[in-house]
mmCIF file with all atom_site columns, C-alpha atoms in Angstrom:
data_model
loop_
_atom_site.group_PDB
_atom_site.id
_atom_site.type_symbol
_atom_site.label_atom_id
_atom_site.label_alt_id
_atom_site.label_comp_id
_atom_site.label_asym_id
_atom_site.label_entity_id
_atom_site.label_seq_id
_atom_site.pdbx_PDB_ins_code
_atom_site.Cartn_x
_atom_site.Cartn_y
_atom_site.Cartn_z
_atom_site.occupancy
_atom_site.B_iso_or_equiv
_atom_site.pdbx_formal_charge
_atom_site.auth_seq_id
_atom_site.auth_comp_id
_atom_site.auth_asym_id
_atom_site.auth_atom_id
_atom_site.pdbx_PDB_model_num
ATOM 1   C CA . MET A 1 1   ? 96.080  51.096 88.979 1.00 36.00 ? 1   MET A CA 1
ATOM 2   C CA . PRO A 1 2   ? 99.210  52.389 86.867 1.00 42.00 ? 2   PRO A CA 1
ATOM 3   C CA . ALA A 1 3   ? 102.064 50.776 86.379 1.00 44.00 ? 3   ALA A CA 1
ATOM 4   C CA . GLN A 1 4   ? 105.200 51.712 88.998 1.00 50.00 ? 4   GLN A CA 1
ATOM 5   C CA . CYS A 1 5   ? 107.767 53.407 87.011 1.00 57.00 ? 5   CYS A CA 1
ATOM 6   C CA . ASN A 1 6   ? 111.445 54.177 89.403 1.00 61.00 ? 6   ASN A CA 1
ATOM 7   C CA . THR A 1 7   ? 113.640 55.966 86.436 1.00 83.00 ? 7   THR A CA 1
ATOM 8   C CA . ARG A 1 8   ? 113.592 59.297 86.695 1.00 94.00 ? 8   ARG A CA 1
ATOM 9   C CA . PRO A 1 9   ? 112.566 60.886 83.254 1.00 98.00 ? 9   PRO A CA 1
ATOM 10  C CA . SER A 1 10  ? 115.023 62.875 81.605 1.00 98.00 ? 10  SER A CA 1
ATOM 11  C CA . LEU A 1 11  ? 114.248 66.928 81.789 1.00 98.00 ? 11  LEU A CA 1
ATOM 12  C CA . ILE A 1 12  ? 114.283 69.057 78.894 1.00 98.00 ? 12  ILE A CA 1
ATOM 13  C CA . ALA A 1 13  ? 114.554 72.704 79.127 1.00 98.00 ? 13  ALA A CA 1
ATOM 14  C CA . HIS A 1 14  ? 112.142 74.350 77.228 1.00 98.00 ? 14  HIS A CA 1
ATOM 15  C CA . ARG A 1 15  ? 113.910 77.020 75.234 1.00 98.00 ? 15  ARG A CA 1
ATOM 16  C CA . GLY A 1 16  ? 116.211 77.077 77.730 1.00 98.00 ? 16  GLY A CA 1
ATOM 17  C CA . MET A 1 17  ? 115.343 78.810 81.553 1.00 98.00 ? 17  MET A CA 1
ATOM 18  C CA . PRO A 1 18  ? 112.433 81.447 80.159 1.00 97.00 ? 18  PRO A CA 1
ATOM 19  C CA . ARG A 1 19  ? 111.528 82.540 84.162 1.00 96.00 ? 19  ARG A CA 1
ATOM 20  C CA . ARG A 1 20  ? 115.506 83.404 84.531 1.00 96.00 ? 20  ARG A CA 1
ATOM 21  C CA . HIS A 1 21  ? 116.218 84.340 80.759 1.00 97.00 ? 21  HIS A CA 1
ATOM 22  C CA . ARG A 1 22  ? 115.143 84.950 77.403 1.00 97.00 ? 22  ARG A CA 1
ATOM 23  C CA . GLU A 1 23  ? 113.945 82.090 76.020 1.00 98.00 ? 23  GLU A CA 1
ATOM 24  C CA . ASN A 1 24  ? 115.881 80.569 73.145 1.00 98.00 ? 24  ASN A CA 1
ATOM 25  C CA . THR A 1 25  ? 119.449 81.976 74.125 1.00 98.00 ? 25  THR A CA 1
ATOM 26  C CA . LEU A 1 26  ? 122.602 80.925 75.069 1.00 98.00 ? 26  LEU A CA 1
ATOM 27  C CA . PRO A 1 27  ? 122.569 82.879 78.592 1.00 97.00 ? 27  PRO A CA 1
ATOM 28  C CA . GLY A 1 28  ? 119.077 80.493 79.273 1.00 98.00 ? 28  GLY A CA 1
ATOM 29  C CA . PHE A 1 29  ? 120.353 77.310 77.912 1.00 98.00 ? 29  PHE A CA 1
ATOM 30  C CA . LEU A 1 30  ? 123.730 77.279 79.788 1.00 98.00 ? 30  LEU A CA 1
ATOM 31  C CA . ALA A 1 31  ? 121.864 78.161 82.787 1.00 98.00 ? 31  ALA A CA 1
ATOM 32  C CA . ALA A 1 32  ? 119.717 74.760 82.116 1.00 98.00 ? 32  ALA A CA 1
ATOM 33  C CA . THR A 1 33  ? 122.579 72.706 82.230 1.00 98.00 ? 33  THR A CA 1
ATOM 34  C CA . ALA A 1 34  ? 123.591 74.378 85.047 1.00 97.00 ? 34  ALA A CA 1
ATOM 35  C CA . ALA A 1 35  ? 119.883 73.797 86.694 1.00 97.00 ? 35  ALA A CA 1
ATOM 36  C CA . GLY A 1 36  ? 120.592 69.708 85.744 1.00 96.00 ? 36  GLY A CA 1
ATOM 37  C CA . ALA A 1 37  ? 118.906 69.462 82.410 1.00 98.00 ? 37  ALA A CA 1
ATOM 38  C CA . ASP A 1 38  ? 119.409 66.229 80.158 1.00 98.00 ? 38  ASP A CA 1
ATOM 39  C CA . GLY A 1 39  ? 118.407 68.503 77.154 1.00 98.00 ? 39  GLY A CA 1
ATOM 40  C CA . TRP A 1 40  ? 117.901 71.194 75.655 1.00 98.00 ? 40  TRP A CA 1
ATOM 41  C CA . GLU A 1 41  ? 114.485 72.224 73.285 1.00 98.00 ? 41  GLU A CA 1
ATOM 42  C CA . LEU A 1 42  ? 114.406 75.392 71.337 1.00 98.00 ? 42  LEU A CA 1
ATOM 43  C CA . ASP A 1 43  ? 112.896 76.352 67.958 1.00 98.00 ? 43  ASP A CA 1
ATOM 44  C CA . VAL A 1 44  ? 114.959 77.786 64.684 1.00 98.00 ? 44  VAL A CA 1
ATOM 45  C CA . HIS A 1 45  ? 114.091 79.708 61.847 1.00 98.00 ? 45  HIS A CA 1
ATOM 46  C CA . MET A 1 46  ? 116.464 79.908 58.423 1.00 98.00 ? 46  MET A CA 1
ATOM 47  C CA . THR A 1 47  ? 117.484 83.845 57.536 1.00 98.00 ? 47  THR A CA 1
ATOM 48  C CA . ARG A 1 48  ? 117.290 84.690 53.726 1.00 98.00 ? 48  ARG A CA 1
ATOM 49  C CA . ASP A 1 49  ? 121.223 83.914 53.530 1.00 98.00 ? 49  ASP A CA 1
ATOM 50  C CA . GLY A 1 50  ? 120.648 79.837 54.781 1.00 98.00 ? 50  GLY A CA 1
ATOM 51  C CA . VAL A 1 51  ? 121.601 80.489 58.253 1.00 98.00 ? 51  VAL A CA 1
ATOM 52  C CA . VAL A 1 52  ? 119.497 78.354 60.494 1.00 98.00 ? 52  VAL A CA 1
ATOM 53  C CA . VAL A 1 53  ? 118.680 80.874 63.927 1.00 98.00 ? 53  VAL A CA 1
ATOM 54  C CA . VAL A 1 54  ? 117.193 80.114 67.166 1.00 98.00 ? 54  VAL A CA 1
ATOM 55  C CA . HIS A 1 55  ? 113.907 81.974 67.747 1.00 98.00 ? 55  HIS A CA 1
ATOM 56  C CA . HIS A 1 56  ? 110.242 80.627 68.422 1.00 98.00 ? 56  HIS A CA 1
ATOM 57  C CA . ASP A 1 57  ? 108.270 83.391 66.011 1.00 98.00 ? 57  ASP A CA 1
ATOM 58  C CA . PRO A 1 58  ? 108.883 84.015 62.522 1.00 98.00 ? 58  PRO A CA 1
ATOM 59  C CA . VAL A 1 59  ? 109.175 87.989 63.089 1.00 98.00 ? 59  VAL A CA 1
ATOM 60  C CA . LEU A 1 60  ? 111.394 89.730 65.417 1.00 98.00 ? 60  LEU A CA 1
ATOM 61  C CA . PRO A 1 61  ? 110.569 90.877 68.674 1.00 97.00 ? 61  PRO A CA 1
ATOM 62  C CA . ALA A 1 62  ? 109.788 94.322 69.885 1.00 96.00 ? 62  ALA A CA 1
ATOM 63  C CA . ALA A 1 63  ? 113.209 93.951 71.709 1.00 96.00 ? 63  ALA A CA 1
ATOM 64  C CA . ALA A 1 64  ? 114.802 94.780 68.782 1.00 97.00 ? 64  ALA A CA 1
ATOM 65  C CA . GLY A 1 65  ? 114.213 98.179 67.901 1.00 95.00 ? 65  GLY A CA 1
ATOM 66  C CA . ALA A 1 66  ? 113.907 99.311 64.601 1.00 96.00 ? 66  ALA A CA 1
ATOM 67  C CA . LEU A 1 67  ? 114.033 95.720 63.055 1.00 97.00 ? 67  LEU A CA 1
ATOM 68  C CA . ALA A 1 68  ? 110.685 94.694 65.232 1.00 97.00 ? 68  ALA A CA 1
ATOM 69  C CA . GLY A 1 69  ? 108.376 93.037 63.051 1.00 98.00 ? 69  GLY A CA 1
ATOM 70  C CA . ALA A 1 70  ? 110.855 91.896 60.752 1.00 98.00 ? 70  ALA A CA 1
ATOM 71  C CA . ALA A 1 71  ? 110.727 88.191 59.050 1.00 98.00 ? 71  ALA A CA 1
ATOM 72  C CA . ILE A 1 72  ? 113.981 86.416 59.919 1.00 98.00 ? 72  ILE A CA 1
ATOM 73  C CA . ALA A 1 73  ? 113.237 84.759 56.819 1.00 98.00 ? 73  ALA A CA 1
ATOM 74  C CA . ASP A 1 74  ? 113.692 88.469 54.933 1.00 98.00 ? 74  ASP A CA 1
ATOM 75  C CA . ARG A 1 75  ? 116.746 89.216 56.182 1.00 98.00 ? 75  ARG A CA 1
ATOM 76  C CA . ASP A 1 76  ? 120.698 88.535 55.948 1.00 98.00 ? 76  ASP A CA 1
ATOM 77  C CA . TRP A 1 77  ? 122.787 87.069 58.975 1.00 98.00 ? 77  TRP A CA 1
ATOM 78  C CA . CYS A 1 78  ? 124.368 89.839 59.344 1.00 98.00 ? 78  CYS A CA 1
ATOM 79  C CA . ASP A 1 79  ? 122.165 91.728 60.223 1.00 96.00 ? 79  ASP A CA 1
ATOM 80  C CA . LEU A 1 80  ? 120.761 90.036 62.893 1.00 97.00 ? 80  LEU A CA 1
ATOM 81  C CA . THR A 1 81  ? 123.972 89.282 65.002 1.00 96.00 ? 81  THR A CA 1
ATOM 82  C CA . ASP A 1 82  ? 123.781 91.848 66.922 1.00 94.00 ? 82  ASP A CA 1
ATOM 83  C CA . VAL A 1 83  ? 120.150 92.385 67.302 1.00 96.00 ? 83  VAL A CA 1
ATOM 84  C CA . SER A 1 84  ? 118.610 92.332 70.803 1.00 96.00 ? 84  SER A CA 1
ATOM 85  C CA . VAL A 1 85  ? 115.583 90.078 71.303 1.00 97.00 ? 85  VAL A CA 1
ATOM 86  C CA . GLY A 1 86  ? 115.364 90.599 75.366 1.00 95.00 ? 86  GLY A CA 1
ATOM 87  C CA . ALA A 1 87  ? 114.951 92.912 77.600 1.00 91.00 ? 87  ALA A CA 1
ATOM 88  C CA . ALA A 1 88  ? 118.917 92.358 79.126 1.00 93.00 ? 88  ALA A CA 1
ATOM 89  C CA . GLY A 1 89  ? 120.190 92.837 75.465 1.00 94.00 ? 89  GLY A CA 1
ATOM 90  C CA . GLU A 1 90  ? 120.574 88.959 74.772 1.00 96.00 ? 90  GLU A CA 1
ATOM 91  C CA . ARG A 1 91  ? 120.770 88.028 70.919 1.00 97.00 ? 91  ARG A CA 1
ATOM 92  C CA . MET A 1 92  ? 119.524 85.941 69.143 1.00 98.00 ? 92  MET A CA 1
ATOM 93  C CA . PRO A 1 93  ? 121.808 82.497 68.070 1.00 98.00 ? 93  PRO A CA 1
ATOM 94  C CA . SER A 1 94  ? 122.486 80.404 65.407 1.00 98.00 ? 94  SER A CA 1
ATOM 95  C CA . LEU A 1 95  ? 122.005 76.755 65.620 1.00 98.00 ? 95  LEU A CA 1
ATOM 96  C CA . ASP A 1 96  ? 125.821 76.363 64.884 1.00 98.00 ? 96  ASP A CA 1
ATOM 97  C CA . GLU A 1 97  ? 126.519 78.579 68.252 1.00 98.00 ? 97  GLU A CA 1
ATOM 98  C CA . VAL A 1 98  ? 123.930 76.816 70.047 1.00 98.00 ? 98  VAL A CA 1
ATOM 99  C CA . LEU A 1 99  ? 125.208 73.274 69.145 1.00 98.00 ? 99  LEU A CA 1
ATOM 100 C CA . ARG A 1 100 ? 128.845 74.270 69.828 1.00 98.00 ? 100 ARG A CA 1
ATOM 101 C CA . SER A 1 101 ? 127.718 75.313 73.342 1.00 98.00 ? 101 SER A CA 1
ATOM 102 C CA . ALA A 1 102 ? 126.334 72.009 74.155 1.00 98.00 ? 102 ALA A CA 1
ATOM 103 C CA . ALA A 1 103 ? 127.979 69.439 76.823 1.00 96.00 ? 103 ALA A CA 1
ATOM 104 C CA . PRO A 1 104 ? 128.633 66.463 75.685 1.00 96.00 ? 104 PRO A CA 1
ATOM 105 C CA . THR A 1 105 ? 125.914 64.836 78.004 1.00 96.00 ? 105 THR A CA 1
ATOM 106 C CA . ILE A 1 106 ? 122.946 66.770 76.645 1.00 98.00 ? 106 ILE A CA 1
ATOM 107 C CA . ARG A 1 107 ? 120.789 66.244 73.204 1.00 98.00 ? 107 ARG A CA 1
ATOM 108 C CA . VAL A 1 108 ? 119.338 69.715 71.622 1.00 98.00 ? 108 VAL A CA 1
ATOM 109 C CA . HIS A 1 109 ? 116.111 68.550 70.693 1.00 98.00 ? 109 HIS A CA 1
ATOM 110 C CA . VAL A 1 110 ? 115.593 71.027 67.604 1.00 99.00 ? 110 VAL A CA 1
ATOM 111 C CA . GLU A 1 111 ? 111.960 71.902 66.702 1.00 98.00 ? 111 GLU A CA 1
ATOM 112 C CA . VAL A 1 112 ? 111.090 72.836 63.446 1.00 98.00 ? 112 VAL A CA 1
ATOM 113 C CA . LYS A 1 113 ? 109.149 75.722 62.824 1.00 98.00 ? 113 LYS A CA 1
ATOM 114 C CA . ALA A 1 114 ? 109.917 77.410 59.388 1.00 98.00 ? 114 ALA A CA 1
ATOM 115 C CA . ARG A 1 115 ? 108.933 75.377 55.825 1.00 96.00 ? 115 ARG A CA 1
ATOM 116 C CA . GLY A 1 116 ? 111.298 74.329 53.838 1.00 97.00 ? 116 GLY A CA 1
ATOM 117 C CA . ILE A 1 117 ? 114.277 74.380 55.646 1.00 98.00 ? 117 ILE A CA 1
ATOM 118 C CA . GLU A 1 118 ? 114.804 70.519 56.876 1.00 98.00 ? 118 GLU A CA 1
ATOM 119 C CA . SER A 1 119 ? 118.366 70.212 54.246 1.00 98.00 ? 119 SER A CA 1
ATOM 120 C CA . ALA A 1 120 ? 119.707 73.477 56.109 1.00 98.00 ? 120 ALA A CA 1
ATOM 121 C CA . VAL A 1 121 ? 119.078 71.997 59.519 1.00 98.00 ? 121 VAL A CA 1
ATOM 122 C CA . LEU A 1 122 ? 120.208 68.486 58.602 1.00 98.00 ? 122 LEU A CA 1
ATOM 123 C CA . HIS A 1 123 ? 123.327 70.106 56.977 1.00 98.00 ? 123 HIS A CA 1
ATOM 124 C CA . CYS A 1 124 ? 123.951 72.395 60.563 1.00 98.00 ? 124 CYS A CA 1
ATOM 125 C CA . LEU A 1 125 ? 123.257 69.151 62.520 1.00 98.00 ? 125 LEU A CA 1
ATOM 126 C CA . ALA A 1 126 ? 126.099 67.549 60.011 1.00 98.00 ? 126 ALA A CA 1
ATOM 127 C CA . ARG A 1 127 ? 128.827 69.885 61.124 1.00 98.00 ? 127 ARG A CA 1
ATOM 128 C CA . HIS A 1 128 ? 128.766 68.532 65.051 1.00 98.00 ? 128 HIS A CA 1
ATOM 129 C CA . PRO A 1 129 ? 129.280 65.106 64.611 1.00 97.00 ? 129 PRO A CA 1
ATOM 130 C CA . GLY A 1 130 ? 129.947 64.652 68.547 1.00 96.00 ? 130 GLY A CA 1
ATOM 131 C CA . VAL A 1 131 ? 126.817 66.459 69.652 1.00 98.00 ? 131 VAL A CA 1
ATOM 132 C CA . LEU A 1 132 ? 124.139 64.407 70.336 1.00 98.00 ? 132 LEU A CA 1
ATOM 133 C CA . THR A 1 133 ? 120.619 65.980 68.501 1.00 98.00 ? 133 THR A CA 1
ATOM 134 C CA . ALA A 1 134 ? 117.049 64.951 67.393 1.00 98.00 ? 134 ALA A CA 1
ATOM 135 C CA . VAL A 1 135 ? 114.466 67.090 65.294 1.00 98.00 ? 135 VAL A CA 1
ATOM 136 C CA . HIS A 1 136 ? 110.788 67.194 65.973 1.00 98.00 ? 136 HIS A CA 1
ATOM 137 C CA . SER A 1 137 ? 107.502 69.422 64.541 1.00 98.00 ? 137 SER A CA 1
ATOM 138 C CA . PHE A 1 138 ? 104.231 69.783 64.467 1.00 98.00 ? 138 PHE A CA 1
ATOM 139 C CA . ASP A 1 139 ? 104.054 69.431 61.001 1.00 98.00 ? 139 ASP A CA 1
ATOM 140 C CA . HIS A 1 140 ? 104.992 65.243 60.702 1.00 98.00 ? 140 HIS A CA 1
ATOM 141 C CA . ARG A 1 141 ? 105.975 65.802 57.449 1.00 98.00 ? 141 ARG A CA 1
ATOM 142 C CA . VAL A 1 142 ? 109.074 67.372 58.379 1.00 98.00 ? 142 VAL A CA 1
ATOM 143 C CA . ALA A 1 143 ? 110.197 64.539 60.623 1.00 98.00 ? 143 ALA A CA 1
ATOM 144 C CA . ARG A 1 144 ? 109.144 62.609 57.532 1.00 98.00 ? 144 ARG A CA 1
ATOM 145 C CA . ARG A 1 145 ? 111.598 63.935 54.952 1.00 98.00 ? 145 ARG A CA 1
ATOM 146 C CA . ILE A 1 146 ? 114.275 64.475 57.867 1.00 98.00 ? 146 ILE A CA 1
ATOM 147 C CA . HIS A 1 147 ? 114.264 60.779 58.646 1.00 98.00 ? 147 HIS A CA 1
ATOM 148 C CA . ASP A 1 148 ? 113.889 59.910 55.086 1.00 98.00 ? 148 ASP A CA 1
ATOM 149 C CA . ALA A 1 149 ? 117.095 62.300 54.175 1.00 98.00 ? 149 ALA A CA 1
ATOM 150 C CA . ASN A 1 150 ? 119.292 60.863 57.729 1.00 98.00 ? 150 ASN A CA 1
ATOM 151 C CA . PRO A 1 151 ? 117.681 57.793 59.248 1.00 98.00 ? 151 PRO A CA 1
ATOM 152 C CA . GLN A 1 152 ? 120.429 57.952 61.742 1.00 97.00 ? 152 GLN A CA 1
ATOM 153 C CA . VAL A 1 153 ? 118.940 61.433 63.260 1.00 98.00 ? 153 VAL A CA 1
ATOM 154 C CA . PRO A 1 154 ? 115.833 60.682 65.548 1.00 98.00 ? 154 PRO A CA 1
ATOM 155 C CA . VAL A 1 155 ? 112.856 62.410 64.799 1.00 98.00 ? 155 VAL A CA 1
ATOM 156 C CA . GLY A 1 156 ? 109.661 63.045 66.724 1.00 98.00 ? 156 GLY A CA 1
ATOM 157 C CA . ILE A 1 157 ? 106.021 64.382 65.850 1.00 98.00 ? 157 ILE A CA 1
ATOM 158 C CA . LEU A 1 158 ? 103.994 67.521 68.281 1.00 98.00 ? 158 LEU A CA 1
ATOM 159 C CA . VAL A 1 159 ? 100.725 66.496 69.243 1.00 98.00 ? 159 VAL A CA 1
ATOM 160 C CA . ASP A 1 160 ? 98.108  68.512 71.052 1.00 97.00 ? 160 ASP A CA 1
ATOM 161 C CA . SER A 1 161 ? 95.192  66.389 70.730 1.00 97.00 ? 161 SER A CA 1
ATOM 162 C CA . TYR A 1 162 ? 94.690  62.770 71.736 1.00 98.00 ? 162 TYR A CA 1
ATOM 163 C CA . LEU A 1 163 ? 95.091  60.634 68.994 1.00 98.00 ? 163 LEU A CA 1
ATOM 164 C CA . LEU A 1 164 ? 93.253  57.680 68.312 1.00 97.00 ? 164 LEU A CA 1
ATOM 165 C CA . ASP A 1 165 ? 96.158  56.083 66.681 1.00 98.00 ? 165 ASP A CA 1
ATOM 166 C CA . ALA A 1 166 ? 99.259  57.216 68.238 1.00 98.00 ? 166 ALA A CA 1
ATOM 167 C CA . PRO A 1 167 ? 101.434 54.239 67.158 1.00 98.00 ? 167 PRO A CA 1
ATOM 168 C CA . HIS A 1 168 ? 100.314 55.150 63.837 1.00 98.00 ? 168 HIS A CA 1
ATOM 169 C CA . ALA A 1 169 ? 101.251 58.326 63.152 1.00 98.00 ? 169 ALA A CA 1
ATOM 170 C CA . LEU A 1 170 ? 104.368 57.696 64.773 1.00 98.00 ? 170 LEU A CA 1
ATOM 171 C CA . ARG A 1 171 ? 105.444 54.937 62.317 1.00 98.00 ? 171 ARG A CA 1
ATOM 172 C CA . GLY A 1 172 ? 104.296 57.136 59.541 1.00 98.00 ? 172 GLY A CA 1
ATOM 173 C CA . ALA A 1 173 ? 106.290 59.898 60.228 1.00 98.00 ? 173 ALA A CA 1
ATOM 174 C CA . GLY A 1 174 ? 109.484 57.246 60.854 1.00 98.00 ? 174 GLY A CA 1
ATOM 175 C CA . ALA A 1 175 ? 109.595 59.136 63.971 1.00 98.00 ? 175 ALA A CA 1
ATOM 176 C CA . ARG A 1 176 ? 111.044 57.872 67.612 1.00 98.00 ? 176 ARG A CA 1
ATOM 177 C CA . ASP A 1 177 ? 109.614 60.343 70.031 1.00 98.00 ? 177 ASP A CA 1
ATOM 178 C CA . TYR A 1 178 ? 106.075 61.002 70.794 1.00 98.00 ? 178 TYR A CA 1
ATOM 179 C CA . TRP A 1 179 ? 105.527 64.877 72.176 1.00 99.00 ? 179 TRP A CA 1
ATOM 180 C CA . PRO A 1 180 ? 102.235 65.016 73.650 1.00 98.00 ? 180 PRO A CA 1
ATOM 181 C CA . HIS A 1 181 ? 100.260 67.809 75.361 1.00 98.00 ? 181 HIS A CA 1
ATOM 182 C CA . ARG A 1 182 ? 100.732 67.679 78.977 1.00 98.00 ? 182 ARG A CA 1
ATOM 183 C CA . GLU A 1 183 ? 96.628  66.868 78.966 1.00 97.00 ? 183 GLU A CA 1
ATOM 184 C CA . MET A 1 184 ? 96.744  64.505 76.458 1.00 98.00 ? 184 MET A CA 1
ATOM 185 C CA . VAL A 1 185 ? 98.736  61.623 78.085 1.00 98.00 ? 185 VAL A CA 1
ATOM 186 C CA . ASP A 1 186 ? 97.472  58.602 79.886 1.00 98.00 ? 186 ASP A CA 1
ATOM 187 C CA . GLU A 1 187 ? 98.861  55.051 80.816 1.00 98.00 ? 187 GLU A CA 1
ATOM 188 C CA . ALA A 1 188 ? 97.068  53.016 77.673 1.00 98.00 ? 188 ALA A CA 1
ATOM 189 C CA . LEU A 1 189 ? 98.758  55.968 75.770 1.00 98.00 ? 189 LEU A CA 1
ATOM 190 C CA . VAL A 1 190 ? 102.380 55.665 77.347 1.00 98.00 ? 190 VAL A CA 1
ATOM 191 C CA . THR A 1 191 ? 102.092 52.120 76.515 1.00 98.00 ? 191 THR A CA 1
ATOM 192 C CA . SER A 1 192 ? 100.801 52.103 73.073 1.00 98.00 ? 192 SER A CA 1
ATOM 193 C CA . ILE A 1 193 ? 104.153 54.360 72.129 1.00 98.00 ? 193 ILE A CA 1
ATOM 194 C CA . HIS A 1 194 ? 106.436 52.142 74.380 1.00 98.00 ? 194 HIS A CA 1
ATOM 195 C CA . ASP A 1 195 ? 104.704 49.002 72.710 1.00 98.00 ? 195 ASP A CA 1
ATOM 196 C CA . ALA A 1 196 ? 106.089 50.206 69.069 1.00 98.00 ? 196 ALA A CA 1
ATOM 197 C CA . GLY A 1 197 ? 108.744 51.034 69.931 1.00 98.00 ? 197 GLY A CA 1
ATOM 198 C CA . GLY A 1 198 ? 108.456 55.035 70.533 1.00 98.00 ? 198 GLY A CA 1
ATOM 199 C CA . ARG A 1 199 ? 109.482 57.300 73.513 1.00 98.00 ? 199 ARG A CA 1
ATOM 200 C CA . VAL A 1 200 ? 107.055 59.637 75.056 1.00 98.00 ? 200 VAL A CA 1
ATOM 201 C CA . ILE A 1 201 ? 108.132 63.386 75.773 1.00 99.00 ? 201 ILE A CA 1
ATOM 202 C CA . VAL A 1 202 ? 105.721 65.025 77.653 1.00 98.00 ? 202 VAL A CA 1
ATOM 203 C CA . TRP A 1 203 ? 105.253 69.169 77.165 1.00 98.00 ? 203 TRP A CA 1
ATOM 204 C CA . THR A 1 204 ? 105.232 71.566 78.579 1.00 98.00 ? 204 THR A CA 1
ATOM 205 C CA . VAL A 1 205 ? 105.240 70.511 82.083 1.00 98.00 ? 205 VAL A CA 1
ATOM 206 C CA . ASN A 1 206 ? 105.951 72.885 85.768 1.00 98.00 ? 206 ASN A CA 1
ATOM 207 C CA . ASP A 1 207 ? 103.672 71.647 88.078 1.00 98.00 ? 207 ASP A CA 1
ATOM 208 C CA . THR A 1 208 ? 105.882 68.744 90.140 1.00 98.00 ? 208 THR A CA 1
ATOM 209 C CA . THR A 1 209 ? 102.468 66.414 91.411 1.00 98.00 ? 209 THR A CA 1
ATOM 210 C CA . GLN A 1 210 ? 101.718 66.429 87.386 1.00 98.00 ? 210 GLN A CA 1
ATOM 211 C CA . ALA A 1 211 ? 105.474 65.724 86.862 1.00 98.00 ? 211 ALA A CA 1
ATOM 212 C CA . ALA A 1 212 ? 105.501 62.663 89.592 1.00 97.00 ? 212 ALA A CA 1
ATOM 213 C CA . ALA A 1 213 ? 102.149 61.550 88.254 1.00 98.00 ? 213 ALA A CA 1
ATOM 214 C CA . LEU A 1 214 ? 103.819 61.352 84.744 1.00 98.00 ? 214 LEU A CA 1
ATOM 215 C CA . ALA A 1 215 ? 106.600 59.637 86.115 1.00 98.00 ? 215 ALA A CA 1
ATOM 216 C CA . ARG A 1 216 ? 104.845 57.396 87.711 1.00 97.00 ? 216 ARG A CA 1
ATOM 217 C CA . ILE A 1 217 ? 103.194 55.914 84.430 1.00 98.00 ? 217 ILE A CA 1
ATOM 218 C CA . GLY A 1 218 ? 106.508 55.423 82.643 1.00 98.00 ? 218 GLY A CA 1
ATOM 219 C CA . VAL A 1 219 ? 107.039 58.934 80.113 1.00 98.00 ? 219 VAL A CA 1
ATOM 220 C CA . ASP A 1 220 ? 110.463 59.143 79.378 1.00 98.00 ? 220 ASP A CA 1
ATOM 221 C CA . ALA A 1 221 ? 110.909 62.332 79.344 1.00 98.00 ? 221 ALA A CA 1
ATOM 222 C CA . LEU A 1 222 ? 109.296 65.927 80.448 1.00 98.00 ? 222 LEU A CA 1
ATOM 223 C CA . CYS A 1 223 ? 110.005 69.035 78.678 1.00 98.00 ? 223 CYS A CA 1
ATOM 224 C CA . SER A 1 224 ? 109.728 72.000 80.906 1.00 98.00 ? 224 SER A CA 1
ATOM 225 C CA . ASP A 1 225 ? 110.697 75.957 82.394 1.00 98.00 ? 225 ASP A CA 1
ATOM 226 C CA . VAL A 1 226 ? 111.715 75.019 85.334 1.00 98.00 ? 226 VAL A CA 1
ATOM 227 C CA . VAL A 1 227 ? 114.046 71.657 85.108 1.00 98.00 ? 227 VAL A CA 1
ATOM 228 C CA . ASP A 1 228 ? 115.676 72.474 88.294 1.00 97.00 ? 228 ASP A CA 1
ATOM 229 C CA . GLU A 1 229 ? 112.279 72.510 90.361 1.00 98.00 ? 229 GLU A CA 1
ATOM 230 C CA . LEU A 1 230 ? 111.621 69.056 88.165 1.00 98.00 ? 230 LEU A CA 1
ATOM 231 C CA . ARG A 1 231 ? 115.014 67.526 89.245 1.00 97.00 ? 231 ARG A CA 1
ATOM 232 C CA . THR A 1 232 ? 114.296 68.085 93.148 1.00 96.00 ? 232 THR A CA 1
ATOM 233 C CA . SER A 1 233 ? 111.325 66.837 93.404 1.00 96.00 ? 233 SER A CA 1
ATOM 234 C CA . LEU A 1 234 ? 111.758 64.195 91.218 1.00 96.00 ? 234 LEU A CA 1
ATOM 235 C CA . GLU A 1 235 ? 114.500 62.711 93.080 1.00 90.00 ? 235 GLU A CA 1
ATOM 236 C CA . HIS A 1 236 ? 113.050 63.212 96.649 1.00 81.00 ? 236 HIS A CA 1
#
């Protein structure tokens, strides 16, 4: 039988509140805080002139009009500040803007999508010393580089398969947080990560029944599109 856990996992808003607002935009992140999120998860790329921006894809979406499909890395920040990325006219924020908007209780989890931007991300985080932050990536070399450059920044590794030796991967990347896909989590994995001194953050959990099952086996956090629904279900 799974070990019973009475502590509610932290709830991390996956790109904000994407079912209410355009993902990775300030309205979505602020709505997530109002909905009771403990943290925000977001994706970053970098412009040609070195500004770290919050966006999932390396190119601009159809909502960007004349710039639709343009590579973020080929544009300067001044070209993008007023560009729409959503149907309601939402704009793409810089990471600095998002960090300035985070309440002291919110941890901002930064997923690095682009190559070679670790230094720019660290410089950005350093400009906001009062904000709780962490960095993660599917490219485990990113976590290692961030950790080596600044061990004070918590790092994590994303995985979408069941690794036979997950603690080894965690240690190799110098990581604290292990981010498995929701279908790749069981009690043995949670125990092994905890025994290695790590934390298990599961993505992307939108089903309340699955959230309850994961909470029972002791995962540390759930990344979700519906943090409000999970909070209500887990607290009753």
